[in-house]
């Protein structure tokens, strides 16, 4: 990933199959008002109604068509439906409850002035399915809301049910800031062993809470322009379903807490999708299960976010994800605002930040994680777990603490621009792993290889305190190019290790404090060039080893230990105050170009 590219959102699938329901509707619904609760009760047929509020604040219940469709009655004993199949509700409506009964039911709740209402009456709900197509979040944001101060409850029961609503609790006197509807509850209905494809669309809505449960089937929940402090969405099935591939989209949404459970996708179909764009959520939790889960995040702001995708070949793509606020964010804010009275701008600059964290766990399976322009104030934790092949790509990521664990399997990690101001921990686990890091800056870096061999390359790597690498067993390759660090420590394993270090100084260009390399057993190859350090200790361990030192300046002591085996030490332009060069047991070859100002000890070399 040394050649940067601009990440682009993946093409979104057009989910029209669940929404294009053009059945011939039938049946009768009863609309009653009691103690402020407007209750709509359907029958076993396919009911479809619009509950709309007119310009005077009065509610109406409209059947989808004036003939041949859903009839609306105030009483079951009424011989005929309401005039034009539209029943005006007399009295104040505080709560709305829709009980659709069996079959495929459709309900919509919003407001409309007279002229607009006439258009909705003429066209019925035929336009509603298109709200669920591409760009549905933006379309939902345009729905005019109805005023419902209490609860909105949608009970779909058996069948493929669709609910579209826009509500709030009424005006507050502040333009654009309405009161909150107390709660929204959507229950798609549970039918064991049967797939029910339920849809919930919520747009232009202010509510205290949203609880949506869809159970079996290919379900969708979409939010567009919604301010809902508490969101709980569960689109998972009961485990007996034939298909359960679900989709959840949050667009232009703000919440204090959003908990999303995708459930277990079925083996057929394209799995579960979670899509979030332009949202602010204090605490976001997304949980998958077995099956394929795809998570896409664009311009998402959180304090804390966790993604646990479970087993299956999952993917997570995040661009413009921000978690928490750093002190630098407050400094930038104060400078943007400009001078404030009473020194408030200086106070803002002194705020140390608001902690933020992101945790990603993809579970078993071959998983893909891509992070672009991600800013996490406190900690970023990524666990890819097991899988035949996991991939992690990071570009322009900022955090304090970064912990990455690739788990078992052959994994690929590509990092192009990572700042972890306190620490970076990279644990590769089992499998033949490949790591490519470019432009990484941290205080303390720890790289731990697995048991089967790793290929690690780092260029333009800064570790102001310590960079340590433990390569583990297997055949390992480690290349460090242009490193700025106080200390560097490399420990090899029992296998064959190839270590290359080209360019090492401290941050300010002064010599690093120490360079320590211990390769243990195996026929190892060590190449060190263009290094300036106060002390260097190099131990190639047992085996037939090759050590090459080129343009190495050691302020104090250089120590080279070759141990047993047929070893070769080649030096070119090496300087030190004192040097200790020990070839160990075996037949060794030494090309001596080491210059010292003090003592030089050469042992076991010819």
Coordinates of C-alpha atoms in Angstrom, one line a residue:
X1 CA 0.0 0.0 0.0
X2 CA 2.8 2.4 -0.7
X3 CA 0.9 3.9 -3.5
X4 CA -2.0 5.7 -2.0
X5 CA -5.4 5.5 -3.6
X6 CA -8.6 7.3 -2.7
X7 CA -11.0 4.8 -1.2
X8 CA -14.5 4.9 -2.8
X9 CA -17.7 3.5 -1.3
X10 CA -18.6 0.1 -2.7
X11 CA -21.6 0.0 -5.1
X12 CA -24.7 -0.5 -3.1
X13 CA -27.1 -3.2 -4.1
X14 CA -30.6 -2.1 -4.9
X15 CA -32.9 -4.0 -2.5
X16 CA -36.2 -3.8 -4.4
X17 CA -37.2 -7.4 -4.0
X18 CA -38.5 -7.0 -0.5
X19 CA -40.4 -3.8 -1.2
X20 CA -42.1 -4.2 -4.5
X21 CA -45.3 -5.7 -3.2
X22 CA -48.1 -5.0 -5.7
X23 CA -50.5 -7.6 -4.5
X24 CA -54.2 -7.0 -4.9
X25 CA -55.1 -5.8 -1.5
X26 CA -58.2 -6.7 0.4
X27 CA -59.7 -7.0 3.8
X28 CA -61.1 -4.6 6.4
X29 CA -59.5 -2.6 9.2
X30 CA -61.2 -1.1 12.2
X31 CA -60.0 2.4 13.4
X32 CA -61.0 3.3 16.9
X33 CA -59.9 6.0 19.3
X34 CA -60.0 5.3 23.0
X35 CA -58.3 7.4 25.8
X36 CA -56.0 9.0 23.2
X37 CA -54.9 5.8 21.6
X38 CA -55.8 5.4 17.9
X39 CA -55.9 1.6 17.2
X40 CA -56.0 0.1 13.8
X41 CA -56.9 -3.5 13.7
X42 CA -56.6 -5.6 10.6
X43 CA -57.9 -8.9 9.6
X44 CA -56.4 -12.0 7.9
X45 CA -56.3 -10.4 4.5
X46 CA -53.6 -8.1 3.0
X47 CA -54.3 -4.8 4.7
X48 CA -52.8 -1.5 3.6
X49 CA -53.5 1.9 5.3
X50 CA -52.2 5.4 5.5
X51 CA -52.5 7.2 8.8
X52 CA -52.1 10.8 8.0
X53 CA -52.4 14.1 9.9
X54 CA -53.9 17.1 8.1
X55 CA -53.0 20.7 8.4
X56 CA -55.4 21.2 11.3
X57 CA -53.8 18.5 13.3
X58 CA -56.5 16.0 12.8
X59 CA -55.7 12.3 12.0
X60 CA -57.3 10.3 9.1
X61 CA -57.1 6.7 8.3
X62 CA -57.1 6.0 4.6
X63 CA -57.4 2.6 2.9
X64 CA -55.0 2.1 0.1
X65 CA -57.7 2.3 -2.6
X66 CA -61.3 3.4 -2.5
X67 CA -62.5 0.2 -4.0
X68 CA -61.3 -3.3 -4.2
X69 CA -58.7 -2.8 -1.5
X70 CA -58.6 -2.3 2.2
X71 CA -61.8 -0.9 3.7
X72 CA -61.7 1.3 6.7
X73 CA -64.5 1.2 9.3
X74 CA -65.1 2.7 12.7
X75 CA -67.2 -0.3 13.7
X76 CA -67.3 -3.8 12.5
X77 CA -71.1 -3.5 12.2
X78 CA -70.9 -0.6 9.8
X79 CA -72.3 -1.9 6.4
X80 CA -70.1 0.4 4.4
X81 CA -66.6 1.8 4.6
X82 CA -65.9 5.4 5.3
X83 CA -66.5 8.0 2.6
X84 CA -63.8 7.7 0.0
X85 CA -62.4 5.0 2.3
X86 CA -60.9 7.8 4.4
X87 CA -62.0 7.9 8.0
X88 CA -61.5 11.2 9.9
X89 CA -60.6 10.6 13.6
X90 CA -62.5 12.9 16.0
X91 CA -60.4 13.6 19.1
X92 CA -56.9 14.0 20.3
X93 CA -54.5 11.2 19.3
X94 CA -51.6 10.6 21.7
X95 CA -50.7 7.0 20.8
X96 CA -51.0 4.9 17.6
X97 CA -51.2 1.2 17.5
X98 CA -51.4 -0.9 14.3
X99 CA -52.2 -4.6 14.5
X100 CA -52.0 -5.9 11.0
X101 CA -52.9 -9.5 11.7
X102 CA -51.9 -12.3 9.3
X103 CA -50.9 -11.8 5.6
X104 CA -48.7 -9.0 4.1
X105 CA -49.7 -5.7 5.6
X106 CA -48.6 -2.1 4.9
X107 CA -48.9 1.0 7.1
X108 CA -47.6 4.5 6.7
X109 CA -47.7 7.4 9.2
X110 CA -46.9 11.0 8.3
X111 CA -48.6 14.4 7.9
X112 CA -49.8 16.1 4.8
X113 CA -51.5 19.4 4.0
X114 CA -54.7 19.3 2.0
X115 CA -53.2 19.4 -1.5
X116 CA -50.5 16.9 -0.6
X117 CA -53.0 14.7 1.1
X118 CA -55.1 14.6 -2.1
X119 CA -52.0 13.4 -3.9
X120 CA -51.4 10.6 -1.4
X121 CA -55.1 9.6 -1.6
X122 CA -54.9 9.5 -5.4
X123 CA -51.8 7.5 -5.5
X124 CA -52.2 5.5 -2.3
X125 CA -49.0 3.8 -1.2
X126 CA -47.8 2.9 -4.7
X127 CA -44.8 5.3 -4.3
X128 CA -43.7 4.0 -1.0
X129 CA -41.7 1.0 -2.3
X130 CA -39.4 3.4 -4.1
X131 CA -38.4 5.1 -0.9
X132 CA -36.7 1.8 -0.1
X133 CA -34.5 1.9 -3.2
X134 CA -31.0 3.4 -3.5
X135 CA -30.8 6.6 -1.6
X136 CA -33.6 5.6 0.6
X137 CA -32.1 7.5 3.6
X138 CA -32.3 10.8 1.8
X139 CA -35.8 10.0 0.6
X140 CA -37.0 9.2 4.1
X141 CA -35.6 12.5 5.4
X142 CA -38.2 14.3 3.2
X143 CA -41.3 12.7 4.8
X144 CA -43.4 15.3 6.6
X145 CA -43.8 14.1 10.2
X146 CA -47.1 13.6 12.1
X147 CA -47.3 14.7 15.8
X148 CA -47.6 11.8 18.1
X149 CA -46.5 12.6 21.7
X150 CA -46.9 9.0 23.0
X151 CA -46.1 5.6 21.6
X152 CA -46.2 4.3 18.0
X153 CA -46.6 0.5 18.0
X154 CA -46.6 -1.6 14.8
X155 CA -47.5 -5.3 15.2
X156 CA -47.1 -7.0 11.9
X157 CA -47.8 -10.6 12.9
X158 CA -47.4 -13.3 10.2
X159 CA -46.6 -12.2 6.7
X160 CA -44.4 -9.7 4.9
X161 CA -45.0 -6.4 6.6
X162 CA -44.0 -2.9 5.7
X163 CA -44.1 0.2 7.9
X164 CA -43.1 3.7 6.9
X165 CA -43.4 6.5 9.4
X166 CA -42.3 10.0 10.2
X167 CA -43.3 11.3 13.7
X168 CA -42.3 13.7 16.5
X169 CA -43.8 15.0 19.7
X170 CA -44.8 18.4 18.4
X171 CA -43.2 21.9 18.4
X172 CA -41.0 23.2 21.2
X173 CA -40.9 26.8 20.1
X174 CA -37.4 26.4 18.8
X175 CA -37.4 26.1 15.0
X176 CA -36.2 22.7 13.8
X177 CA -36.1 21.2 17.3
X178 CA -39.4 19.4 18.0
X179 CA -40.4 17.4 21.0
X180 CA -39.8 13.6 21.1
X181 CA -42.4 10.9 20.5
X182 CA -42.0 8.8 23.6
X183 CA -41.3 5.4 21.8
X184 CA -41.5 3.5 18.5
X185 CA -42.0 -0.2 18.6
X186 CA -42.0 -2.4 15.5
X187 CA -42.6 -6.1 15.7
X188 CA -42.5 -7.9 12.4
X189 CA -44.0 -11.1 13.9
X190 CA -42.5 -14.5 14.4
X191 CA -43.5 -17.6 12.6
X192 CA -41.3 -20.6 13.2
X193 CA -39.8 -22.2 10.1
X194 CA -41.3 -19.5 7.7
X195 CA -39.4 -16.5 6.3
X196 CA -41.2 -13.2 6.6
X197 CA -39.7 -10.3 4.8
X198 CA -40.4 -7.3 6.9
X199 CA -39.5 -3.6 6.2
X200 CA -39.3 -0.7 8.6
X201 CA -38.6 2.8 7.2
X202 CA -38.2 5.7 9.7
X203 CA -37.6 9.2 8.4
X204 CA -37.6 12.8 9.7
X205 CA -38.4 11.5 13.2
X206 CA -37.6 12.6 16.7
X207 CA -38.4 9.9 19.3
X208 CA -37.0 8.8 22.7
X209 CA -36.5 5.2 21.6
X210 CA -36.9 2.8 18.8
X211 CA -37.2 -1.0 19.2
X212 CA -37.4 -3.0 16.0
X213 CA -37.6 -6.8 15.9
X214 CA -38.1 -8.6 12.6
X215 CA -37.3 -12.3 13.2
X216 CA -37.2 -14.6 10.2
X217 CA -36.8 -13.6 6.6
X218 CA -34.9 -11.1 4.5
X219 CA -35.7 -7.9 6.5
X220 CA -34.7 -4.3 6.2
X221 CA -34.6 -1.4 8.7
X222 CA -33.8 2.0 7.3
X223 CA -33.5 5.3 9.2
X224 CA -33.1 8.7 7.5
X225 CA -32.9 12.0 9.4
X226 CA -33.7 10.5 12.8
X227 CA -32.9 11.7 16.2
X228 CA -33.5 8.8 18.6
X229 CA -31.5 8.6 21.8
X230 CA -32.0 4.9 22.3
X231 CA -32.1 2.5 19.3
X232 CA -32.4 -1.3 19.5
X233 CA -32.6 -3.2 16.2
X234 CA -32.7 -7.0 16.0
X235 CA -33.2 -8.4 12.5
X236 CA -32.0 -11.9 13.3
X237 CA -34.2 -15.0 13.0
X238 CA -35.1 -17.8 15.3
X239 CA -32.6 -20.3 13.8
X240 CA -35.2 -22.3 12.0
X241 CA -35.6 -20.0 9.0
X242 CA -34.9 -20.9 5.4
X243 CA -33.5 -17.5 4.6
X244 CA -32.4 -14.6 6.8
X245 CA -30.4 -12.1 4.9
X246 CA -31.0 -8.7 6.5
X247 CA -30.1 -5.1 6.0
X248 CA -29.9 -2.2 8.4
X249 CA -29.2 1.4 7.2
X250 CA -28.6 4.5 9.3
X251 CA -28.4 7.8 7.5
X252 CA -28.4 11.3 9.0
X253 CA -29.1 9.7 12.4
X254 CA -28.2 10.8 15.9
X255 CA -28.4 8.6 19.0
X256 CA -26.9 8.1 22.4
X257 CA -27.0 4.3 22.1
X258 CA -27.6 2.1 19.0
X259 CA -27.5 -1.7 19.4
X260 CA -27.9 -3.6 16.2
X261 CA -28.1 -7.4 16.1
X262 CA -27.8 -8.8 12.5
X263 CA -28.4 -12.4 13.5
X264 CA -27.2 -15.5 11.7
X265 CA -27.4 -15.1 7.9
X266 CA -28.6 -18.2 6.1
X267 CA -26.3 -20.1 3.8
X268 CA -28.2 -18.9 0.8
X269 CA -28.3 -15.3 -0.4
X270 CA -25.8 -12.5 0.1
X271 CA -25.8 -12.3 3.9
X272 CA -26.4 -9.4 6.3
X273 CA -25.5 -5.7 5.6
X274 CA -25.1 -2.8 8.0
X275 CA -24.6 0.6 6.4
X276 CA -24.1 3.9 8.2
X277 CA -23.5 7.3 6.7
X278 CA -23.4 10.7 8.3
X279 CA -24.5 9.6 11.7
X280 CA -23.6 10.6 15.3
X281 CA -23.9 7.9 17.9
X282 CA -22.4 8.0 21.4
X283 CA -22.3 4.2 21.8
X284 CA -22.7 2.0 18.7
X285 CA -22.7 -1.8 18.9
X286 CA -23.1 -4.1 15.8
X287 CA -23.2 -7.8 16.3
X288 CA -23.3 -10.5 13.6
X289 CA -23.4 -14.3 13.8
X290 CA -22.5 -17.1 11.5
X291 CA -22.9 -16.2 7.8
X292 CA -21.6 -13.4 5.7
X293 CA -21.8 -9.9 7.3
X294 CA -20.8 -6.7 5.5
X295 CA -20.4 -3.5 7.4
X296 CA -19.9 -0.1 5.7
X297 CA -19.3 3.1 7.6
X298 CA -18.9 6.6 6.0
X299 CA -18.5 9.8 8.0
X300 CA -19.6 8.2 11.3
X301 CA -19.0 9.9 14.6
X302 CA -19.0 7.9 17.9
X303 CA -17.6 7.9 21.4
X304 CA -17.4 4.1 21.5
X305 CA -18.1 1.5 18.8
X306 CA -17.8 -2.2 18.8
X307 CA -18.3 -4.6 15.9
X308 CA -18.5 -8.3 16.6
X309 CA -19.3 -10.0 13.3
X310 CA -19.0 -13.7 14.3
X311 CA -18.2 -16.6 12.0
X312 CA -18.3 -16.3 8.2
X313 CA -16.5 -14.4 5.6
X314 CA -17.1 -10.9 6.8
X315 CA -16.0 -7.5 5.7
X316 CA -15.9 -4.1 7.4
X317 CA -15.1 -0.9 5.5
X318 CA -14.8 2.4 7.4
X319 CA -14.0 5.8 5.8
X320 CA -14.2 9.0 7.9
X321 CA -14.9 7.2 11.2
X322 CA -14.2 9.3 14.2
X323 CA -14.3 8.1 17.8
X324 CA -14.1 10.6 20.7
X325 CA -12.3 14.0 20.6
X326 CA -8.7 14.6 21.2
X327 CA -7.1 17.7 22.8
X328 CA -6.0 18.7 19.3
X329 CA -9.6 18.7 18.2
X330 CA -10.4 21.3 20.9
X331 CA -7.3 23.4 20.0
X332 CA -8.4 23.4 16.3
X333 CA -12.0 24.4 17.4
X334 CA -10.7 27.3 19.5
X335 CA -8.5 28.6 16.7
X336 CA -11.4 28.3 14.3
X337 CA -13.8 30.2 16.6
X338 CA -11.2 32.9 17.3
X339 CA -10.6 35.0 20.5
X340 CA -13.4 34.7 23.1
X341 CA -14.1 36.9 26.1
X342 CA -12.7 35.9 29.5
X343 CA -10.1 33.7 27.9
X344 CA -12.6 31.0 27.0
X345 CA -10.6 30.1 23.9
X346 CA -7.6 29.3 26.1
X347 CA -9.8 27.2 28.3
X348 CA -11.1 25.3 25.3
X349 CA -7.5 24.6 24.2
X350 CA -6.7 23.2 27.6
X351 CA -9.5 20.5 27.5
X352 CA -7.6 17.2 27.3
X353 CA -10.2 15.5 25.1
X354 CA -13.1 13.1 25.3
X355 CA -12.1 9.4 25.2
X356 CA -13.2 7.3 22.3
X357 CA -12.6 3.7 21.4
X358 CA -13.3 1.3 18.5
X359 CA -13.3 -2.5 18.8
X360 CA -13.5 -4.7 15.7
X361 CA -13.7 -8.5 16.0
X362 CA -14.5 -10.3 12.7
X363 CA -14.6 -13.8 14.2
X364 CA -13.8 -17.0 12.3
X365 CA -13.7 -17.0 8.5
X366 CA -11.8 -15.2 5.8
X367 CA -12.4 -11.6 6.7
X368 CA -11.6 -8.2 5.2
X369 CA -11.2 -5.0 7.1
X370 CA -10.4 -1.6 5.5
X371 CA -10.0 1.6 7.5
X372 CA -9.4 5.0 5.7
X373 CA -9.2 8.4 7.4
X374 CA -10.1 6.9 10.8
X375 CA -9.5 9.0 14.0
X376 CA -9.9 7.3 17.3
X377 CA -9.1 9.4 20.4
X378 CA -8.1 6.6 22.7
X379 CA -7.9 3.0 21.6
X380 CA -8.4 1.0 18.4
X381 CA -8.5 -2.8 18.8
X382 CA -8.7 -5.1 15.8
X383 CA -9.0 -8.9 16.0
X384 CA -9.4 -10.9 12.8
X385 CA -9.4 -14.3 14.7
X386 CA -9.2 -17.4 12.6
X387 CA -9.7 -17.9 8.9
X388 CA -8.0 -19.2 5.9
X389 CA -7.0 -15.7 4.7
X390 CA -7.8 -12.4 6.6
X391 CA -6.8 -9.0 5.2
X392 CA -6.4 -5.7 7.0
X393 CA -5.8 -2.4 5.1
X394 CA -5.3 0.8 7.0
X395 CA -4.7 4.3 5.5
X396 CA -4.3 7.5 7.4
X397 CA -5.4 6.2 10.8
X398 CA -4.9 8.1 14.1
X399 CA -5.2 6.9 17.6
X400 CA -3.4 6.7 20.9
X401 CA -3.3 2.9 21.4
X402 CA -3.5 0.4 18.5
X403 CA -3.8 -3.3 19.1
X404 CA -4.0 -5.6 16.1
X405 CA -4.3 -9.4 16.3
X406 CA -4.7 -11.3 13.1
X407 CA -5.2 -14.7 14.7
X408 CA -4.7 -18.0 12.9
X409 CA -4.5 -18.4 9.1
X410 CA -2.5 -16.7 6.4
X411 CA -3.1 -13.0 6.9
X412 CA -2.2 -9.9 5.1
X413 CA -1.7 -6.5 6.8
X414 CA -1.1 -3.3 4.8
X415 CA -0.7 0.0 6.7
X416 CA -0.1 3.2 4.9
X417 CA -0.2 6.0 7.4
X418 CA -0.8 5.1 11.1
X419 CA -0.2 7.4 14.1
X420 CA -0.5 5.7 17.5
X421 CA 0.8 8.3 19.9
X422 CA 1.3 5.9 22.8
X423 CA 1.7 2.3 21.5
X424 CA 1.2 -0.1 18.6
X425 CA 0.9 -3.8 19.2
X426 CA 0.8 -6.2 16.2
X427 CA 0.3 -9.9 16.9
X428 CA 0.3 -12.1 13.9
X429 CA -0.6 -15.6 15.3
X430 CA -0.3 -18.8 13.3
X431 CA -0.1 -19.0 9.5
X432 CA 2.2 -17.5 6.9
X433 CA 1.5 -13.8 7.4
X434 CA 2.5 -10.8 5.3
X435 CA 2.8 -7.3 6.8
X436 CA 3.6 -4.1 4.8
X437 CA 3.8 -0.9 6.9
X438 CA 4.6 2.6 5.6
X439 CA 4.6 5.9 7.5
X440 CA 3.9 4.6 11.0
X441 CA 4.6 6.7 14.0
X442 CA 4.2 5.7 17.7
X443 CA 6.0 5.8 21.0
X444 CA 6.3 2.1 21.7
X445 CA 5.9 -0.6 19.0
X446 CA 5.6 -4.3 19.6
X447 CA 5.5 -6.8 16.7
X448 CA 5.0 -10.5 17.6
X449 CA 5.2 -13.1 14.9
X450 CA 3.5 -16.5 14.8
X451 CA 4.6 -20.1 14.7
X452 CA 4.6 -20.6 10.9
X453 CA 6.7 -17.8 9.5
X454 CA 6.1 -14.2 8.6
X455 CA 7.1 -11.6 6.0
X456 CA 7.3 -8.2 7.6
X457 CA 8.3 -4.9 5.9
X458 CA 8.3 -1.5 7.5
X459 CA 9.4 1.7 5.9
X460 CA 9.5 5.2 7.4
X461 CA 8.8 3.8 10.9
X462 CA 9.0 6.0 13.9
X463 CA 9.1 4.6 17.5
X464 CA 10.2 7.4 19.8
X465 CA 10.8 5.0 22.7
X466 CA 11.1 1.3 21.6
X467 CA 10.6 -0.8 18.6
X468 CA 10.6 -4.5 19.4
X469 CA 10.0 -7.5 17.1
X470 CA 9.7 -11.1 18.2
X471 CA 9.6 -13.3 15.1
X472 CA 8.7 -16.6 16.6
X473 CA 9.2 -20.0 14.9
X474 CA 9.2 -20.6 11.1
X475 CA 11.0 -18.9 8.3
X476 CA 10.8 -15.2 8.9
X477 CA 11.7 -12.1 6.9
X478 CA 11.9 -8.7 8.6
X479 CA 12.9 -5.5 6.8
X480 CA 13.1 -2.2 8.6
X481 CA 13.9 0.8 6.4
X482 CA 14.4 4.4 7.5
X483 CA 13.7 3.9 11.2
X484 CA 13.6 6.6 13.8
X485 CA 13.7 5.1 17.3
X486 CA 15.4 5.4 20.6
X487 CA 15.9 1.6 20.9
X488 CA 15.4 -1.3 18.5
X489 CA 15.2 -4.9 19.7
X490 CA 14.7 -7.9 17.4
X491 CA 14.4 -11.5 18.6
X492 CA 14.3 -14.4 16.1
X493 CA 12.9 -17.8 16.5
X494 CA 14.1 -21.4 16.0
X495 CA 13.7 -21.2 12.2
X496 CA 15.6 -19.4 9.4
X497 CA 15.4 -15.7 9.8
X498 CA 16.4 -12.9 7.4
X499 CA 16.6 -9.5 9.0
X500 CA 17.5 -6.3 7.2
X501 CA 17.8 -2.9 8.9
X502 CA 18.6 0.0 6.6
X503 CA 18.7 3.4 8.3
X504 CA 18.4 3.9 12.1
X505 CA 18.8 7.0 14.1
X506 CA 17.0 8.7 17.0
X507 CA 14.2 11.2 16.2
X508 CA 16.4 14.3 16.2
X509 CA 19.0 12.6 14.0
X510 CA 21.3 11.8 17.0
X511 CA 22.4 8.2 17.5
X512 CA 19.8 5.8 18.8
X513 CA 20.4 4.5 22.3
X514 CA 20.6 0.8 21.4
X515 CA 20.3 -1.8 18.7
X516 CA 19.9 -5.4 20.0
X517 CA 19.4 -8.3 17.7
X518 CA 19.3 -12.0 18.8
X519 CA 18.4 -14.5 16.1
X520 CA 18.8 -17.8 18.0
X521 CA 18.9 -21.0 16.0
X522 CA 18.7 -21.5 12.2
X523 CA 20.7 -20.4 9.2
X524 CA 20.1 -16.7 9.7
X525 CA 20.9 -13.7 7.5
X526 CA 21.4 -10.3 9.1
X527 CA 22.1 -7.1 7.2
X528 CA 22.6 -3.8 9.1
X529 CA 23.4 -0.6 7.2
X530 CA 23.3 3.1 7.6
X531 CA 22.9 2.9 11.4
X532 CA 23.9 5.4 14.1
X533 CA 23.5 4.1 17.7
X534 CA 25.2 4.4 21.0
X535 CA 25.4 0.6 21.5
X536 CA 24.9 -2.4 19.3
X537 CA 24.6 -6.0 20.3
X538 CA 24.2 -8.6 17.5
X539 CA 23.9 -12.3 18.2
X540 CA 23.2 -14.6 15.2
X541 CA 22.8 -17.7 17.4
X542 CA 23.4 -21.3 16.3
X543 CA 23.5 -22.3 12.6
X544 CA 25.3 -21.2 9.5
X545 CA 24.8 -17.5 9.7
X546 CA 25.7 -14.5 7.5
X547 CA 26.1 -11.0 9.1
X548 CA 26.8 -7.9 7.0
X549 CA 27.5 -4.5 8.5
X550 CA 27.7 -1.5 6.2
X551 CA 28.1 2.2 7.3
X552 CA 27.5 1.5 10.9
X553 CA 28.5 4.0 13.6
X554 CA 28.5 3.0 17.2
X555 CA 29.3 5.6 19.8
X556 CA 30.3 3.2 22.5
X557 CA 30.4 -0.6 22.2
X558 CA 29.8 -2.9 19.3
X559 CA 29.3 -6.5 20.2
X560 CA 28.9 -9.3 17.6
X561 CA 28.5 -12.9 18.6
X562 CA 28.2 -15.6 15.8
X563 CA 28.0 -18.7 18.1
X564 CA 28.2 -22.1 16.4
X565 CA 28.1 -23.0 12.8
X566 CA 29.8 -21.9 9.6
X567 CA 29.4 -18.2 9.9
X568 CA 30.4 -15.2 7.8
X569 CA 30.9 -11.6 9.1
X570 CA 31.3 -8.9 6.5
X571 CA 32.0 -5.3 7.6
X572 CA 32.3 -2.2 5.5
X573 CA 32.9 1.3 7.1
X574 CA 32.1 0.3 10.6
X575 CA 33.2 2.5 13.5
X576 CA 33.0 2.1 17.3
X577 CA 34.7 3.2 20.5
X578 CA 35.2 -0.4 21.4
X579 CA 34.3 -3.6 19.5
X580 CA 34.0 -7.3 20.5
X581 CA 33.7 -9.7 17.6
X582 CA 33.3 -13.4 18.4
X583 CA 32.9 -16.0 15.7
X584 CA 32.1 -18.8 18.1
X585 CA 32.6 -22.5 17.4
X586 CA 32.8 -23.6 13.7
X587 CA 34.5 -22.4 10.6
X588 CA 34.0 -18.7 10.3
X589 CA 34.9 -16.0 7.8
X590 CA 35.6 -12.4 8.7
X591 CA 36.1 -9.4 6.5
X592 CA 37.4 -6.8 8.9
X593 CA 36.6 -3.1 8.2
X594 CA 35.9 -2.1 11.8
X595 CA 37.7 0.9 13.1
X596 CA 37.8 1.7 16.9
X597 CA 39.1 4.5 19.0
X598 CA 39.6 2.1 21.9
X599 CA 40.0 -1.6 22.1
X600 CA 38.9 -4.2 19.5
X601 CA 38.6 -7.9 20.5
X602 CA 38.4 -10.5 17.7
X603 CA 37.8 -14.1 18.9
X604 CA 37.4 -17.3 16.8
X605 CA 37.9 -15.7 13.5
X606 CA 40.9 -16.6 11.3

